Coordinates of N, CA, C and O in Angstrom, one line a residue:
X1 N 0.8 -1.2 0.0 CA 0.0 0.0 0.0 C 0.9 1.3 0.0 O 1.8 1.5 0.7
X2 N 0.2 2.1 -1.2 CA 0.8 3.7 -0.6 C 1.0 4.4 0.3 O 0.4 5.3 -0.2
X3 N 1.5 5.0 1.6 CA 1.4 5.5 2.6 C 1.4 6.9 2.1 O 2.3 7.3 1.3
X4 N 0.3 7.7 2.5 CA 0.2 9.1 2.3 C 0.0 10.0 3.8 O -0.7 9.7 4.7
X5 N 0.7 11.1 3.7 CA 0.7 11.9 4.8 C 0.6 13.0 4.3 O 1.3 13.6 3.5
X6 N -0.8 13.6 5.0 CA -1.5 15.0 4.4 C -0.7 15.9 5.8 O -0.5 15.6 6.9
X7 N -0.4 17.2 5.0 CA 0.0 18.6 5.5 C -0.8 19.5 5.9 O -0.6 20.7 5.6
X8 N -2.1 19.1 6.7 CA -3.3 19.3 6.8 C -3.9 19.3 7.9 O -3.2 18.4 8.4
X9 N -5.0 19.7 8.9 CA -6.1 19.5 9.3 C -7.4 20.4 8.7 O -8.4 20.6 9.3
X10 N -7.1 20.6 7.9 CA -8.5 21.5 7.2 C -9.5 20.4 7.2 O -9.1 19.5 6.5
X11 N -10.7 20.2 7.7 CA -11.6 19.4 7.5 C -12.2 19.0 5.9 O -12.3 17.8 5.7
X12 N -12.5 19.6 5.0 CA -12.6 20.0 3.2 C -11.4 19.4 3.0 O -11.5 18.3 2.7
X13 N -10.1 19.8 3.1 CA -9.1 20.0 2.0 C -8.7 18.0 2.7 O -8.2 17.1 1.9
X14 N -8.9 17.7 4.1 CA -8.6 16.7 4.3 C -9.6 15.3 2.8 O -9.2 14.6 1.9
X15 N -10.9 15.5 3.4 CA -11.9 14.7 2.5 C -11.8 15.0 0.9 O -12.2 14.1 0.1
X16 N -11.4 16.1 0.4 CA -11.1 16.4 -0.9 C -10.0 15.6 -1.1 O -10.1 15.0 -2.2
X17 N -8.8 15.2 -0.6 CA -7.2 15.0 -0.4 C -7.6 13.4 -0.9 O -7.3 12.8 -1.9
X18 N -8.3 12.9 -0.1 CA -8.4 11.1 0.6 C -9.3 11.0 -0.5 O -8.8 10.1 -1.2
X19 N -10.5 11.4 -1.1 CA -11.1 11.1 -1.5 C -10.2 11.1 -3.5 O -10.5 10.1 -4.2
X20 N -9.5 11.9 -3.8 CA -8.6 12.0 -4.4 C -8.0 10.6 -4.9 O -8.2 9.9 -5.8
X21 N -7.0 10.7 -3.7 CA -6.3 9.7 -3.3 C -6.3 8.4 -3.5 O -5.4 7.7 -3.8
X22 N -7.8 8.0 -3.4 CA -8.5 6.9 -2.9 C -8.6 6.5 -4.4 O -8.1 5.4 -4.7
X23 N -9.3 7.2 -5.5 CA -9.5 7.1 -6.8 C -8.8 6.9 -7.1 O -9.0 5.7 -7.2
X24 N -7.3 7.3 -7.5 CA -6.2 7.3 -7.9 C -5.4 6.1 -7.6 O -5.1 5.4 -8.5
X25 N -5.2 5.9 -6.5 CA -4.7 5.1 -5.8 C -5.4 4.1 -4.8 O -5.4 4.2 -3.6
X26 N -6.0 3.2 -5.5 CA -7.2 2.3 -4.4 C -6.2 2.0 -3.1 O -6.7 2.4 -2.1
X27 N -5.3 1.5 -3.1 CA -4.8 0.9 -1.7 C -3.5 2.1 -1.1 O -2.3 2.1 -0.7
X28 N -4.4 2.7 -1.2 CA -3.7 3.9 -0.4 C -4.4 3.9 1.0 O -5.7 4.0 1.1
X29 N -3.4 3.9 2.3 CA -3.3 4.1 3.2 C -3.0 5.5 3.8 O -2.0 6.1 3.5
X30 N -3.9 5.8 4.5 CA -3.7 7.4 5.0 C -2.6 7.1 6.3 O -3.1 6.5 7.3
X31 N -1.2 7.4 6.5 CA -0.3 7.2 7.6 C -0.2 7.8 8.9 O 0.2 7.3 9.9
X32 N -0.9 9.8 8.6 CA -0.9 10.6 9.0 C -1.6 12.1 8.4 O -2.2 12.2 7.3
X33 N -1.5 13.1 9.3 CA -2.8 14.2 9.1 C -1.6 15.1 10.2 O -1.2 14.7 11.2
X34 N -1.4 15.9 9.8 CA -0.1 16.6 10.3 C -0.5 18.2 9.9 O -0.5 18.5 8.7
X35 N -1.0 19.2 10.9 CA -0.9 20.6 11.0 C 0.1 20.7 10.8 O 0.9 20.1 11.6
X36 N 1.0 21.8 9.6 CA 1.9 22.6 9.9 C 1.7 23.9 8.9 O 1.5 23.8 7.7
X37 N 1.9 25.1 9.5 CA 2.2 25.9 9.0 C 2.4 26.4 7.7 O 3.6 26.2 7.5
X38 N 1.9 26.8 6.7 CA 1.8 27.2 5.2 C 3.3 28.1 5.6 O 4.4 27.6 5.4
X39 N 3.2 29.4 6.1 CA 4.2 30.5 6.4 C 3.4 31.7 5.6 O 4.0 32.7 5.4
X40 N 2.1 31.5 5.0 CA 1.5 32.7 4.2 C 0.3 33.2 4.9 O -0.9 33.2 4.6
X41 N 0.8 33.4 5.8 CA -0.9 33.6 6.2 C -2.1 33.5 6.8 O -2.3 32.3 7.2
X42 N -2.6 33.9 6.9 CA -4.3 32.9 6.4 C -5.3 32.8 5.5 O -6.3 32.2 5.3
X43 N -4.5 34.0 4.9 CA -5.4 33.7 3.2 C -4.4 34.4 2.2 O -4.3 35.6 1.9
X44 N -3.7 33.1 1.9 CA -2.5 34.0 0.6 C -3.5 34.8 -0.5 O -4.7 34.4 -0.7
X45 N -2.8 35.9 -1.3 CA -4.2 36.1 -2.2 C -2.8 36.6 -3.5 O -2.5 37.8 -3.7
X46 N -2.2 35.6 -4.0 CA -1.3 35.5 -5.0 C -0.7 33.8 -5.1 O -0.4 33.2 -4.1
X47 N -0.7 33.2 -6.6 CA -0.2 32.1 -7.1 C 0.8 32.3 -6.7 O 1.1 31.2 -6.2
X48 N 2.0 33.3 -6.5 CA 3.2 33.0 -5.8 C 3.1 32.2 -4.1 O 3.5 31.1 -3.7
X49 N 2.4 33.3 -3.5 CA 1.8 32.4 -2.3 C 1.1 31.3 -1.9 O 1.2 30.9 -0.7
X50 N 0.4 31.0 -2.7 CA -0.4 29.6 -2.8 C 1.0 28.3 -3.1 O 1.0 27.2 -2.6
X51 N 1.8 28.7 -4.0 CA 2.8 27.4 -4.2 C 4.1 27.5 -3.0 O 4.6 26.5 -2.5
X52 N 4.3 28.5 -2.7 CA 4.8 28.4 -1.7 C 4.6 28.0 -0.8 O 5.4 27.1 -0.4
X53 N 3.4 28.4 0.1 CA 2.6 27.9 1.3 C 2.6 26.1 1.0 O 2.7 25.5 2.1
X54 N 2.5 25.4 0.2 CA 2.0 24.3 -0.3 C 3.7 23.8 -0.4 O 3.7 22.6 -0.3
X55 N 4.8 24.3 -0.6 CA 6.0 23.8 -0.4 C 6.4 23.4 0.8 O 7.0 22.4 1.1
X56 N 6.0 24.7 1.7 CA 6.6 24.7 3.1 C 6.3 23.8 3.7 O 7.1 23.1 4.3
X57 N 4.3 23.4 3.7 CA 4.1 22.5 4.2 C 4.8 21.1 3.9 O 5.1 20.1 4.6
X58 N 4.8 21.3 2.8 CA 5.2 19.4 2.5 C 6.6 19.2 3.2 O 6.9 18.3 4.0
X59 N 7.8 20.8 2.6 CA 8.8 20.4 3.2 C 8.9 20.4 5.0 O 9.9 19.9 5.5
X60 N 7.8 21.1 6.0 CA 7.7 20.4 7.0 C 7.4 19.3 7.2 O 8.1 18.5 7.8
X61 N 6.4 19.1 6.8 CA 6.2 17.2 7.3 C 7.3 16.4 6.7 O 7.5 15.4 7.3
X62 N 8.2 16.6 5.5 CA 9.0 16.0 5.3 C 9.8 15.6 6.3 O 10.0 14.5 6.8
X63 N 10.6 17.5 7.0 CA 11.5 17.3 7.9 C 11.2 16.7 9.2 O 12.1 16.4 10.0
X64 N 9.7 16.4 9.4 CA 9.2 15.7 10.4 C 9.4 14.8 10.9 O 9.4 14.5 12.1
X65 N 9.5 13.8 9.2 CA 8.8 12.3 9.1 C 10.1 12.3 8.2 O 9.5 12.3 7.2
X66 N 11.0 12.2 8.0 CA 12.1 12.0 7.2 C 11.9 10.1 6.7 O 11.8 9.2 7.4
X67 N 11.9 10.1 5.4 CA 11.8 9.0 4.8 C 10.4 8.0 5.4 O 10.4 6.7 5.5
X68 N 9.6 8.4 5.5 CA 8.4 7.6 6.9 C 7.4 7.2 5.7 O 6.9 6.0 5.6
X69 N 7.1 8.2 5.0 CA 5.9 7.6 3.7 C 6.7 7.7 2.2 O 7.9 8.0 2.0
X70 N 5.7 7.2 1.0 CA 6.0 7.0 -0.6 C 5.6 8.1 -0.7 O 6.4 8.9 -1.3
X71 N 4.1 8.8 -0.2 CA 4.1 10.2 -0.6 C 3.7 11.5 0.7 O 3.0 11.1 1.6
X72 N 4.2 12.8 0.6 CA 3.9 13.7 1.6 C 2.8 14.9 0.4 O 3.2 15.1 -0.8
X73 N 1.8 15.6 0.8 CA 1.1 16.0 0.4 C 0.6 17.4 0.4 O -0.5 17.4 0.9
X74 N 0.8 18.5 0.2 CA 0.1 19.9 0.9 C -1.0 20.6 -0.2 O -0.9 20.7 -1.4
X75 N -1.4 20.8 0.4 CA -2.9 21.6 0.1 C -2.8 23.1 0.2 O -2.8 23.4 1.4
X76 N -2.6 24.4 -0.6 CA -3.0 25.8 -0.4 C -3.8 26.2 -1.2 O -3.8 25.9 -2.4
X77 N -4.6 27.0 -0.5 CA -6.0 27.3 -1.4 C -5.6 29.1 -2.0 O -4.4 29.4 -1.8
X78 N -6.1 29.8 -2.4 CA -6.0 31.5 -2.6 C -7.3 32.1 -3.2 O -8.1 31.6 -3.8
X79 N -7.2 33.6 -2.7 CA -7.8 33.9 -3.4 C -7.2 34.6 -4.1 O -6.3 35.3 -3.6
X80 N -7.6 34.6 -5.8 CA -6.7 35.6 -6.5 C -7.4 36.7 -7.1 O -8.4 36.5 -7.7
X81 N -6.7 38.4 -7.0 CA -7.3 39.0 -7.5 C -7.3 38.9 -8.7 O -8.1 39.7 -9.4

């Protein structure tokens, strides 16, 4: 099985993530659900900040969980003007 670790507690972005996941990947195993920090914010409102925020995360849980899952995952939403 896949081990996936979402960069997440957003209740939406979690069920949108898994449910994803699940299609894509039938025997994907959820490993973990890990709050950390975007570093943008609470509402980036530029595509530069949206990919960023979504780096930091992953590269947090990475530095977390060092080698622990096949995939680490982040979610940043925006609004853009």
């Amino acid at each position: 099985k896949k081990q996936i670790l979402i960069a997440s507690t957003n209740p939406v972005k979690l069920t949108i993530d898994k449910d994803a996941f699940q299609l894509l990947i039938p025997e994907t195993r959820f490993n973990g659900i890990i709050g950390v920090s975007s570093g943008s914010g609470n509402q980036p409102m530029t595509a530069v900040e949206t990919k960023t925020g979504a780096y930091i995360r992953v590269k947090a849980v990475s530095e977390l969980y060092p080698g622990a899952d096949d995939i680490v995952f982040g979610q940043q939403n925006a609004i853009q003007k």
